mmCIF file of C-alpha atoms in Angstrom:
data_model
loop_
_atom_site.group_PDB
_atom_site.id
_atom_site.type_symbol
_atom_site.label_atom_id
_atom_site.label_comp_id
_atom_site.label_asym_id
_atom_site.label_seq_id
_atom_site.Cartn_x
_atom_site.Cartn_y
_atom_site.Cartn_z
ATOM 1 C CA UNK A 1 38.806 -8.692 94.254
ATOM 2 C CA UNK A 2 39.067 -5.631 91.745
ATOM 3 C CA UNK A 3 36.426 -3.482 93.494
ATOM 4 C CA UNK A 4 37.272 -2.326 97.106
ATOM 5 C CA UNK A 5 34.055 -0.238 97.653
ATOM 6 C CA UNK A 6 30.894 1.012 96.336
ATOM 7 C CA UNK A 7 28.982 3.915 97.625
ATOM 8 C CA UNK A 8 25.740 5.566 96.814
ATOM 9 C CA UNK A 9 25.254 9.291 97.616
ATOM 10 C CA UNK A 10 21.802 10.983 97.572
ATOM 11 C CA UNK A 11 20.976 14.161 96.246
ATOM 12 C CA UNK A 12 21.768 16.217 99.218
ATOM 13 C CA UNK A 13 25.450 14.766 99.353
ATOM 14 C CA UNK A 14 24.888 12.150 102.158
ATOM 15 C CA UNK A 15 25.888 8.568 102.081
ATOM 16 C CA UNK A 16 22.837 6.218 101.763
ATOM 17 C CA UNK A 17 24.749 3.177 101.034
ATOM 18 C CA UNK A 18 28.143 1.650 101.256
ATOM 19 C CA UNK A 19 29.441 -1.760 100.374
ATOM 20 C CA UNK A 20 33.065 -2.856 101.628
ATOM 21 C CA UNK A 21 34.914 -5.524 99.871
ATOM 22 C CA UNK A 22 37.271 -5.986 102.287
ATOM 23 C CA UNK A 23 36.781 -9.021 104.769
ATOM 24 C CA UNK A 24 37.077 -8.549 108.558
ATOM 25 C CA UNK A 25 40.753 -9.179 108.809
ATOM 26 C CA UNK A 26 42.166 -10.514 112.116
ATOM 27 C CA UNK A 27 45.350 -8.548 111.561
ATOM 28 C CA UNK A 28 49.167 -9.586 112.245
ATOM 29 C CA UNK A 29 50.452 -10.784 115.458
ATOM 30 C CA UNK A 30 54.241 -10.820 116.360
ATOM 31 C CA UNK A 31 56.381 -11.240 119.415
ATOM 32 C CA UNK A 32 59.001 -8.458 119.923
ATOM 33 C CA UNK A 33 62.061 -8.378 122.254
ATOM 34 C CA UNK A 34 63.616 -5.204 123.625
ATOM 35 C CA UNK A 35 63.945 -2.749 121.987
ATOM 36 C CA UNK A 36 61.032 -2.451 119.801
ATOM 37 C CA UNK A 37 62.267 -2.058 116.166
ATOM 38 C CA UNK A 38 59.048 -0.461 114.767
ATOM 39 C CA UNK A 39 58.432 3.142 115.018
ATOM 40 C CA UNK A 40 55.089 3.825 116.579
ATOM 41 C CA UNK A 41 53.318 7.119 117.284
ATOM 42 C CA UNK A 42 49.662 8.212 118.418
ATOM 43 C CA UNK A 43 47.912 9.460 115.531
ATOM 44 C CA UNK A 44 44.050 10.163 116.173
ATOM 45 C CA UNK A 45 44.345 8.501 119.355
ATOM 46 C CA UNK A 46 45.389 5.301 117.713
ATOM 47 C CA UNK A 47 48.806 3.914 118.127
ATOM 48 C CA UNK A 48 50.057 3.867 114.469
ATOM 49 C CA UNK A 49 53.160 2.443 112.741
ATOM 50 C CA UNK A 50 54.771 5.257 111.209
ATOM 51 C CA UNK A 51 58.262 3.964 110.189
ATOM 52 C CA UNK A 52 59.715 0.577 109.815
ATOM 53 C CA UNK A 53 57.577 -1.799 107.756
ATOM 54 C CA UNK A 54 58.345 -5.342 108.140
ATOM 55 C CA UNK A 55 56.664 -8.832 108.421
ATOM 56 C CA UNK A 56 53.596 -7.889 107.155
ATOM 57 C CA UNK A 57 53.147 -5.070 109.284
ATOM 58 C CA UNK A 58 52.978 -1.797 107.199
ATOM 59 C CA UNK A 59 52.637 1.847 107.584
ATOM 60 C CA UNK A 60 49.343 3.237 109.188
ATOM 61 C CA UNK A 61 48.678 -0.297 110.737
ATOM 62 C CA UNK A 62 47.342 0.225 114.490
ATOM 63 C CA UNK A 63 48.172 -1.660 117.586
ATOM 64 C CA UNK A 64 44.981 -3.450 118.377
ATOM 65 C CA UNK A 65 46.074 -5.896 121.219
ATOM 66 C CA UNK A 66 49.041 -6.476 123.623
ATOM 67 C CA UNK A 67 49.436 -9.975 125.059
ATOM 68 C CA UNK A 68 46.185 -10.659 123.851
ATOM 69 C CA UNK A 69 44.566 -7.746 125.898
ATOM 70 C CA UNK A 70 42.731 -5.537 123.571
ATOM 71 C CA UNK A 71 43.904 -1.800 123.306
ATOM 72 C CA UNK A 72 41.066 0.838 123.822
ATOM 73 C CA UNK A 73 42.482 3.918 121.943
ATOM 74 C CA UNK A 74 45.959 4.385 123.140
ATOM 75 C CA UNK A 75 45.321 2.823 126.693
ATOM 76 C CA UNK A 76 45.699 -0.616 127.775
ATOM 77 C CA UNK A 77 44.999 -2.138 131.102
ATOM 78 C CA UNK A 78 47.376 -4.855 132.042
ATOM 79 C CA UNK A 79 47.284 -6.527 135.457
ATOM 80 C CA UNK A 80 44.764 -4.148 136.615
ATOM 81 C CA UNK A 81 47.059 -1.157 135.993
ATOM 82 C CA UNK A 82 46.160 1.213 133.168
ATOM 83 C CA UNK A 83 49.278 2.077 131.003
ATOM 84 C CA UNK A 84 49.462 4.294 127.777
ATOM 85 C CA UNK A 85 50.667 1.807 124.917
ATOM 86 C CA UNK A 86 53.608 4.043 124.050
ATOM 87 C CA UNK A 87 54.699 3.914 127.840
ATOM 88 C CA UNK A 88 54.184 0.259 128.085
ATOM 89 C CA UNK A 89 56.270 -0.689 124.857
ATOM 90 C CA UNK A 90 59.170 1.580 126.015
ATOM 91 C CA UNK A 91 59.716 -0.201 129.350
ATOM 92 C CA UNK A 92 62.247 -3.147 129.196
ATOM 93 C CA UNK A 93 60.646 -4.708 132.195
ATOM 94 C CA UNK A 94 57.564 -5.615 129.742
ATOM 95 C CA UNK A 95 59.408 -7.529 127.279
ATOM 96 C CA UNK A 96 59.070 -9.810 125.360
ATOM 97 C CA UNK A 97 55.605 -8.743 124.205
ATOM 98 C CA UNK A 98 52.972 -9.829 121.838
ATOM 99 C CA UNK A 99 51.623 -7.212 119.652
ATOM 100 C CA UNK A 100 48.774 -7.530 117.216
ATOM 101 C CA UNK A 101 48.513 -5.008 114.468
ATOM 102 C CA UNK A 102 45.364 -4.192 112.402
ATOM 103 C CA UNK A 103 45.364 -2.837 108.827
ATOM 104 C CA UNK A 104 43.996 0.755 108.690
ATOM 105 C CA UNK A 105 39.969 0.847 108.412
ATOM 106 C CA UNK A 106 37.759 3.692 107.791
ATOM 107 C CA UNK A 107 34.718 3.857 110.114
ATOM 108 C CA UNK A 108 31.109 4.697 108.989
ATOM 109 C CA UNK A 109 31.507 8.193 110.190
ATOM 110 C CA UNK A 110 34.685 8.635 108.274
ATOM 111 C CA UNK A 111 32.867 7.387 105.218
ATOM 112 C CA UNK A 112 30.022 9.746 105.618
ATOM 113 C CA UNK A 113 32.512 12.604 105.926
ATOM 114 C CA UNK A 114 34.416 11.558 102.641
ATOM 115 C CA UNK A 115 31.161 11.079 100.862
ATOM 116 C CA UNK A 116 30.058 14.820 101.579
ATOM 117 C CA UNK A 117 33.407 16.000 100.684
ATOM 118 C CA UNK A 118 33.468 13.986 97.357
ATOM 119 C CA UNK A 119 30.036 15.619 96.605
ATOM 120 C CA UNK A 120 31.329 19.142 97.260
ATOM 121 C CA UNK A 121 34.319 18.309 95.197
ATOM 122 C CA UNK A 122 32.021 16.970 92.413
ATOM 123 C CA UNK A 123 30.102 20.224 92.453
ATOM 124 C CA UNK A 124 33.256 22.356 92.463
ATOM 125 C CA UNK A 125 34.903 20.422 89.628
ATOM 126 C CA UNK A 126 31.810 20.858 87.522
ATOM 127 C CA UNK A 127 31.864 24.766 88.196
ATOM 128 C CA UNK A 128 35.556 25.276 87.819
ATOM 129 C CA UNK A 129 35.208 23.517 84.296
ATOM 130 C CA UNK A 130 36.746 25.643 81.546
ATOM 131 C CA UNK A 131 34.029 24.303 79.164
ATOM 132 C CA UNK A 132 30.403 24.659 80.117
ATOM 133 C CA UNK A 133 27.963 21.769 80.954
ATOM 134 C CA UNK A 134 31.105 19.652 82.438
ATOM 135 C CA UNK A 135 29.648 16.535 83.913
ATOM 136 C CA UNK A 136 31.658 16.641 86.977
ATOM 137 C CA UNK A 137 34.090 14.293 88.293
ATOM 138 C CA UNK A 138 33.686 11.007 86.201
ATOM 139 C CA UNK A 139 37.130 9.226 87.025
ATOM 140 C CA UNK A 140 39.796 9.764 89.715
ATOM 141 C CA UNK A 141 43.039 7.983 89.339
ATOM 142 C CA UNK A 142 45.865 7.512 91.781
ATOM 143 C CA UNK A 143 48.812 5.003 91.932
ATOM 144 C CA UNK A 144 46.897 2.746 94.218
ATOM 145 C CA UNK A 145 43.408 3.043 93.216
ATOM 146 C CA UNK A 146 40.525 4.185 90.520
ATOM 147 C CA UNK A 147 37.521 5.886 91.445
ATOM 148 C CA UNK A 148 34.607 5.863 88.930
ATOM 149 C CA UNK A 149 31.530 8.084 89.587
ATOM 150 C CA UNK A 150 28.219 8.106 87.821
ATOM 151 C CA UNK A 151 25.398 10.521 88.392
ATOM 152 C CA UNK A 152 21.984 9.721 87.303
ATOM 153 C CA UNK A 153 19.986 12.282 85.537
ATOM 154 C CA UNK A 154 18.038 12.678 89.042
ATOM 155 C CA UNK A 155 21.120 13.579 90.748
ATOM 156 C CA UNK A 156 22.044 10.254 92.617
ATOM 157 C CA UNK A 157 25.779 9.475 92.515
ATOM 158 C CA UNK A 158 27.239 5.789 92.333
ATOM 159 C CA UNK A 159 30.698 5.685 93.212
ATOM 160 C CA UNK A 160 33.005 2.577 92.704
ATOM 161 C CA UNK A 161 36.373 2.466 94.247
ATOM 162 C CA UNK A 162 38.636 -0.208 92.693
ATOM 163 C CA UNK A 163 42.132 -1.347 91.616
ATOM 164 C CA UNK A 164 44.212 1.055 89.736
ATOM 165 C CA UNK A 165 44.172 -1.152 86.583
ATOM 166 C CA UNK A 166 40.205 -1.412 86.724
ATOM 167 C CA UNK A 167 39.182 -1.989 83.127
ATOM 168 C CA UNK A 168 36.621 0.165 81.093
ATOM 169 C CA UNK A 169 33.803 -2.189 82.018
ATOM 170 C CA UNK A 170 33.066 -0.047 85.028
ATOM 171 C CA UNK A 171 30.432 2.051 83.176
ATOM 172 C CA UNK A 172 28.415 -0.898 82.821
ATOM 173 C CA UNK A 173 28.980 -2.118 86.263
ATOM 174 C CA UNK A 174 27.648 1.834 87.461
ATOM 175 C CA UNK A 175 24.623 1.433 85.390
ATOM 176 C CA UNK A 176 23.772 -1.891 86.618
ATOM 177 C CA UNK A 177 24.124 -0.600 90.261
ATOM 178 C CA UNK A 178 21.662 2.232 89.126
ATOM 179 C CA UNK A 179 19.251 -0.550 88.017
ATOM 180 C CA UNK A 180 19.506 -2.222 91.103
ATOM 181 C CA UNK A 181 19.055 0.905 93.113
ATOM 182 C CA UNK A 182 15.823 1.368 91.152
ATOM 183 C CA UNK A 183 14.828 -2.161 91.634
ATOM 184 C CA UNK A 184 15.560 -2.975 95.059
ATOM 185 C CA UNK A 185 15.664 0.354 96.771
ATOM 186 C CA UNK A 186 12.969 2.476 95.146
ATOM 187 C CA UNK A 187 10.423 -0.203 94.357
ATOM 188 C CA UNK A 188 10.446 -1.276 97.900
ATOM 189 C CA UNK A 189 7.399 0.531 99.391
ATOM 190 C CA UNK A 190 9.124 0.346 102.814
ATOM 191 C CA UNK A 191 12.172 2.387 101.676
ATOM 192 C CA UNK A 192 11.792 5.935 102.246
ATOM 193 C CA UNK A 193 13.550 8.045 99.560
ATOM 194 C CA UNK A 194 16.955 9.693 100.236
ATOM 195 C CA UNK A 195 17.434 7.587 103.506
ATOM 196 C CA UNK A 196 19.947 5.122 104.157
ATOM 197 C CA UNK A 197 19.329 1.921 102.172
ATOM 198 C CA UNK A 198 19.022 -0.909 104.621
ATOM 199 C CA UNK A 199 17.480 -3.761 102.175
ATOM 200 C CA UNK A 200 18.878 -7.097 102.375
ATOM 201 C CA UNK A 201 18.007 -7.680 98.827
ATOM 202 C CA UNK A 202 19.691 -4.914 97.679
ATOM 203 C CA UNK A 203 22.784 -6.123 99.356
ATOM 204 C CA UNK A 204 22.591 -9.548 98.087
ATOM 205 C CA UNK A 205 22.031 -8.043 94.587
ATOM 206 C CA UNK A 206 25.128 -5.903 94.852
ATOM 207 C CA UNK A 207 27.225 -8.777 96.115
ATOM 208 C CA UNK A 208 26.217 -10.866 93.301
ATOM 209 C CA UNK A 209 26.858 -8.150 90.838
ATOM 210 C CA UNK A 210 30.405 -7.521 91.857
ATOM 211 C CA UNK A 211 31.100 -11.217 92.251
ATOM 212 C CA UNK A 212 29.997 -11.533 88.563
ATOM 213 C CA UNK A 213 32.005 -8.550 87.728
ATOM 214 C CA UNK A 214 35.186 -9.905 89.094
ATOM 215 C CA UNK A 215 34.659 -13.401 87.653
ATOM 216 C CA UNK A 216 34.248 -11.860 84.084
ATOM 217 C CA UNK A 217 37.341 -9.624 84.470
ATOM 218 C CA UNK A 218 39.251 -12.718 85.535
ATOM 219 C CA UNK A 219 38.122 -14.459 82.489
ATOM 220 C CA UNK A 220 39.178 -11.644 80.070
ATOM 221 C CA UNK A 221 42.514 -11.046 81.676
ATOM 222 C CA UNK B 1 17.933 -18.431 98.200
ATOM 223 C CA UNK B 2 13.990 -17.178 97.730
ATOM 224 C CA UNK B 3 11.805 -18.512 95.220
ATOM 225 C CA UNK B 4 11.774 -15.183 93.408
ATOM 226 C CA UNK B 5 15.406 -15.095 92.565
ATOM 227 C CA UNK B 6 15.018 -18.325 90.481
ATOM 228 C CA UNK B 7 12.717 -16.856 87.995
ATOM 229 C CA UNK B 8 14.357 -16.003 84.464
ATOM 230 C CA UNK B 9 15.602 -12.591 84.566
ATOM 231 C CA UNK B 10 14.162 -10.540 81.596
ATOM 232 C CA UNK B 11 11.538 -8.363 80.792
ATOM 233 C CA UNK B 12 8.856 -11.162 80.375
ATOM 234 C CA UNK B 13 9.161 -12.195 84.175
ATOM 235 C CA UNK B 14 8.322 -8.568 84.904
ATOM 236 C CA UNK B 15 5.232 -8.504 82.808
ATOM 237 C CA UNK B 16 1.889 -9.221 84.565
ATOM 238 C CA UNK B 17 -1.611 -9.558 83.062
ATOM 239 C CA UNK B 18 -2.873 -6.198 82.134
ATOM 240 C CA UNK B 19 -6.292 -7.115 83.363
ATOM 241 C CA UNK B 20 -4.881 -7.796 86.839
ATOM 242 C CA UNK B 21 -3.529 -4.206 86.901
ATOM 243 C CA UNK B 22 -6.855 -2.772 85.494
ATOM 244 C CA UNK B 23 -8.787 -4.684 88.055
ATOM 245 C CA UNK B 24 -6.668 -3.772 90.857
ATOM 246 C CA UNK B 25 -6.850 -0.216 89.843
ATOM 247 C CA UNK B 26 -10.693 -0.224 89.694
ATOM 248 C CA UNK B 27 -10.914 -2.072 92.899
ATOM 249 C CA UNK B 28 -8.764 0.705 94.555
ATOM 250 C CA UNK B 29 -11.076 3.517 93.137
ATOM 251 C CA UNK B 30 -14.223 1.952 94.052
ATOM 252 C CA UNK B 31 -12.598 1.499 97.559
ATOM 253 C CA UNK B 32 -11.599 5.031 97.792
ATOM 254 C CA UNK B 33 -15.037 6.363 96.688
ATOM 255 C CA UNK B 34 -16.603 4.101 99.442
ATOM 256 C CA UNK B 35 -14.291 5.443 102.124
ATOM 257 C CA UNK B 36 -14.211 9.054 101.184
ATOM 258 C CA UNK B 37 -17.720 9.654 99.719
ATOM 259 C CA UNK B 38 -16.731 12.630 97.743
ATOM 260 C CA UNK B 39 -15.262 12.385 94.242
ATOM 261 C CA UNK B 40 -13.127 15.408 94.627
ATOM 262 C CA UNK B 41 -11.343 13.998 97.455
ATOM 263 C CA UNK B 42 -10.833 10.550 95.559
ATOM 264 C CA UNK B 43 -9.285 12.585 92.929
ATOM 265 C CA UNK B 44 -6.745 14.318 95.260
ATOM 266 C CA UNK B 45 -5.923 10.821 96.898
ATOM 267 C CA UNK B 46 -5.347 9.302 93.459
ATOM 268 C CA UNK B 47 -3.311 12.055 92.420
ATOM 269 C CA UNK B 48 -1.174 11.751 95.681
ATOM 270 C CA UNK B 49 -0.674 7.997 95.355
ATOM 271 C CA UNK B 50 0.305 8.761 91.667
ATOM 272 C CA UNK B 51 2.736 11.401 92.484
ATOM 273 C CA UNK B 52 4.394 8.936 95.090
ATOM 274 C CA UNK B 53 4.899 6.433 92.503
ATOM 275 C CA UNK B 54 6.079 8.867 89.896
ATOM 276 C CA UNK B 55 8.908 9.928 92.352
ATOM 277 C CA UNK B 56 10.083 6.368 92.471
ATOM 278 C CA UNK B 57 9.786 5.218 88.837
ATOM 279 C CA UNK B 58 11.384 7.925 87.126
ATOM 280 C CA UNK B 59 14.752 6.427 88.282
ATOM 281 C CA UNK B 60 13.672 3.008 87.103
ATOM 282 C CA UNK B 61 12.874 4.374 83.806
ATOM 283 C CA UNK B 62 16.065 6.272 83.358
ATOM 284 C CA UNK B 63 18.161 3.270 84.543
ATOM 285 C CA UNK B 64 16.866 0.905 82.093
ATOM 286 C CA UNK B 65 16.630 3.161 79.195
ATOM 287 C CA UNK B 66 20.298 4.573 79.035
ATOM 288 C CA UNK B 67 19.691 6.306 75.692
ATOM 289 C CA UNK B 68 17.235 8.889 77.466
ATOM 290 C CA UNK B 69 19.355 11.779 78.376
ATOM 291 C CA UNK B 70 18.352 15.042 79.780
ATOM 292 C CA UNK B 71 15.523 16.791 78.191
ATOM 293 C CA UNK B 72 16.209 20.468 77.425
ATOM 294 C CA UNK B 73 12.582 21.211 75.994
ATOM 295 C CA UNK B 74 9.067 20.302 76.375
ATOM 296 C CA UNK B 75 8.943 18.399 72.906
ATOM 297 C CA UNK B 76 11.648 15.992 74.493
ATOM 298 C CA UNK B 77 9.680 15.525 77.513
ATOM 299 C CA UNK B 78 6.446 14.920 75.498
ATOM 300 C CA UNK B 79 8.338 12.591 73.296
ATOM 301 C CA UNK B 80 9.614 10.598 76.208
ATOM 302 C CA UNK B 81 6.317 10.307 77.917
ATOM 303 C CA UNK B 82 4.552 9.323 74.938
ATOM 304 C CA UNK B 83 6.727 7.079 73.317
ATOM 305 C CA UNK B 84 8.820 5.406 76.286
ATOM 306 C CA UNK B 85 7.053 6.037 79.654
ATOM 307 C CA UNK B 86 3.644 5.026 78.740
ATOM 308 C CA UNK B 87 4.667 2.210 76.712
ATOM 309 C CA UNK B 88 6.887 0.670 79.378
ATOM 310 C CA UNK B 89 4.166 1.177 82.355
ATOM 311 C CA UNK B 90 0.962 1.106 80.408
ATOM 312 C CA UNK B 91 1.673 -0.934 77.360
ATOM 313 C CA UNK B 92 0.206 1.812 75.047
ATOM 314 C CA UNK B 93 1.856 4.707 73.286
ATOM 315 C CA UNK B 94 0.240 8.025 73.416
ATOM 316 C CA UNK B 95 -0.444 10.876 70.702
ATOM 317 C CA UNK B 96 0.947 14.143 71.546
ATOM 318 C CA UNK B 97 -1.351 17.037 70.130
ATOM 319 C CA UNK B 98 -2.580 20.328 70.726
ATOM 320 C CA UNK B 99 0.650 22.301 71.435
ATOM 321 C CA UNK B 100 0.197 25.835 72.865
ATOM 322 C CA UNK B 101 1.868 28.559 70.912
ATOM 323 C CA UNK B 102 4.468 28.986 73.540
ATOM 324 C CA UNK B 103 5.430 25.271 73.205
ATOM 325 C CA UNK B 104 5.083 24.796 76.904
ATOM 326 C CA UNK B 105 1.720 22.789 77.016
ATOM 327 C CA UNK B 106 0.568 19.955 75.227
ATOM 328 C CA UNK B 107 -1.998 17.089 75.508
ATOM 329 C CA UNK B 108 -1.449 13.339 75.773
ATOM 330 C CA UNK B 109 -3.879 11.149 74.017
ATOM 331 C CA UNK B 110 -4.062 7.700 75.519
ATOM 332 C CA UNK B 111 -5.912 5.665 73.235
ATOM 333 C CA UNK B 112 -6.904 3.006 74.432
ATOM 334 C CA UNK B 113 -6.507 3.621 78.076
ATOM 335 C CA UNK B 114 -5.868 0.281 79.843
ATOM 336 C CA UNK B 115 -7.110 1.854 83.019
ATOM 337 C CA UNK B 116 -10.682 2.593 81.539
ATOM 338 C CA UNK B 117 -11.241 -0.359 79.285
ATOM 339 C CA UNK B 118 -14.199 -1.825 81.137
ATOM 340 C CA UNK B 119 -15.140 1.034 83.282
ATOM 341 C CA UNK B 120 -18.657 2.776 83.137
ATOM 342 C CA UNK B 121 -18.735 5.614 85.610
ATOM 343 C CA UNK B 122 -22.204 6.240 87.192
ATOM 344 C CA UNK B 123 -23.684 9.440 85.804
ATOM 345 C CA UNK B 124 -23.878 11.113 89.219
ATOM 346 C CA UNK B 125 -20.045 10.819 89.588
ATOM 347 C CA UNK B 126 -19.153 11.217 85.842
ATOM 348 C CA UNK B 127 -18.983 15.210 86.508
ATOM 349 C CA UNK B 128 -16.458 15.284 89.128
ATOM 350 C CA UNK B 129 -14.351 12.120 89.208
ATOM 351 C CA UNK B 130 -11.326 12.083 87.359
ATOM 352 C CA UNK B 131 -10.858 8.001 86.901
ATOM 353 C CA UNK B 132 -7.345 8.096 85.625
ATOM 354 C CA UNK B 133 -6.068 10.844 87.891
ATOM 355 C CA UNK B 134 -3.279 8.607 88.996
ATOM 356 C CA UNK B 135 -1.629 8.900 85.774
ATOM 357 C CA UNK B 136 -1.413 12.624 86.088
ATOM 358 C CA UNK B 137 0.125 12.228 89.355
ATOM 359 C CA UNK B 138 2.618 9.939 88.214
ATOM 360 C CA UNK B 139 3.676 12.247 85.484
ATOM 361 C CA UNK B 140 3.829 15.142 87.858
ATOM 362 C CA UNK B 141 6.072 13.391 90.344
ATOM 363 C CA UNK B 142 8.499 11.618 87.616
ATOM 364 C CA UNK B 143 9.156 14.988 86.025
ATOM 365 C CA UNK B 144 9.892 16.412 89.476
ATOM 366 C CA UNK B 145 12.453 13.876 89.961
ATOM 367 C CA UNK B 146 13.834 15.326 86.699
ATOM 368 C CA UNK B 147 13.720 18.996 88.039
ATOM 369 C CA UNK B 148 10.841 19.875 85.940
ATOM 370 C CA UNK B 149 7.735 21.246 87.642
ATOM 371 C CA UNK B 150 4.446 20.791 85.564
ATOM 372 C CA UNK B 151 0.977 21.097 86.053
ATOM 373 C CA UNK B 152 -1.094 18.005 84.770
ATOM 374 C CA UNK B 153 -4.979 17.902 84.386
ATOM 375 C CA UNK B 154 -7.142 15.436 82.878
ATOM 376 C CA UNK B 155 -9.240 17.093 80.046
ATOM 377 C CA UNK B 156 -11.419 13.964 79.409
ATOM 378 C CA UNK B 157 -11.334 10.615 80.553
ATOM 379 C CA UNK B 158 -13.869 7.778 80.594
ATOM 380 C CA UNK B 159 -16.509 7.345 77.723
ATOM 381 C CA UNK B 160 -14.017 9.449 75.707
ATOM 382 C CA UNK B 161 -10.485 9.093 74.829
ATOM 383 C CA UNK B 162 -8.186 10.019 77.742
ATOM 384 C CA UNK B 163 -6.517 13.231 77.242
ATOM 385 C CA UNK B 164 -3.981 14.469 79.885
ATOM 386 C CA UNK B 165 -3.015 18.155 79.576
ATOM 387 C CA UNK B 166 0.679 18.735 80.678
ATOM 388 C CA UNK B 167 1.739 22.280 81.386
ATOM 389 C CA UNK B 168 5.455 23.346 81.926
ATOM 390 C CA UNK B 169 5.584 25.580 85.367
ATOM 391 C CA UNK B 170 9.430 25.843 85.866
ATOM 392 C CA UNK B 171 12.788 24.296 86.364
ATOM 393 C CA UNK B 172 13.579 23.462 89.978
ATOM 394 C CA UNK B 173 16.720 25.307 89.940
ATOM 395 C CA UNK B 174 17.619 24.297 93.639
ATOM 396 C CA UNK B 175 17.470 20.578 92.928
ATOM 397 C CA UNK B 176 19.308 20.299 89.606
ATOM 398 C CA UNK B 177 22.537 18.454 90.069
ATOM 399 C CA UNK B 178 25.919 19.814 89.133
ATOM 400 C CA UNK B 179 26.902 19.416 85.568
ATOM 401 C CA UNK B 180 23.193 19.283 84.549
ATOM 402 C CA UNK B 181 22.457 22.966 84.276
ATOM 403 C CA UNK B 182 20.901 24.275 81.246
#
């Protein structure tokens, strides 16, 4: 998979569509004996790995279950007693213990917040430009991923997040997503404009398009 | 997989018989006349429908014609409307004539107008009814999506060449996206 995520942001800056390439992962499970050799901390009410990556458990992974009992926030109920996960894992009597870790995920709420933040950054970037009539952010590169953004003349933004080595064919991909938006969202009379896109056909078309894009890229690599 | 996805993908599968379109439009206008009983009200409804179509169709045109950039004067707008938009959706191109001195107003002569091909408006309605009013609404809606407010009126319609007058009102500054300012 060379594409991680696709977002469509409407003219007011709110997220109207997102596609996530990640399959629902089951996480990593491991049996630990005392003392725990991974440093955990509570971040955003989730017990998170902050140091000591090993055995497929990486930084920012969160504890999602202990001995098969799922964790709610940073609390877990074991044998009728409510424990804080941190306390439970520091008590020698509770060991050995099976802990399941989940890779970090971003929730729909967080995606909505990030999208409107990106919308604002885009606007600021266009205004800060030393040269007039700058188009705003088109590509954003980091060591881990690359973000491509295309803004249509009407003001809808199409954003693709993919691997850092993503090739130049992304412009074409973005234009195709725009076409799909025009076809399957706007031409659907039951879709109200500027509202979240919940159209099965649009979903399917996006999925097909990205699969095709990935296949094509494999051949050329 | 539904049947539709098996159709060959290309421009041809998207083209329908022009007559079906003309007849559907005719049936719609006739039905509206029956329902509303007032030609002026029919004009209003047709305009509203056209406007809603225009809002949606603007992105379709731009998505499929990457060469159309941002229009910065009415001459470009007239060009795109006459040569690309009407050609794509009605299958005819229009002539641009009668520019105003300020270059903010022009006429689109649609000839032949596929909508009025078989139409004879009864004389008692001919004064008021603007048969092709939907095209006006569509032009207004589509240009609004591109942040240009225009006024569109039909000057002449059935029995003569269809002439649509398009007048520039203002740029909708509040909706212009970043990076697209003039």
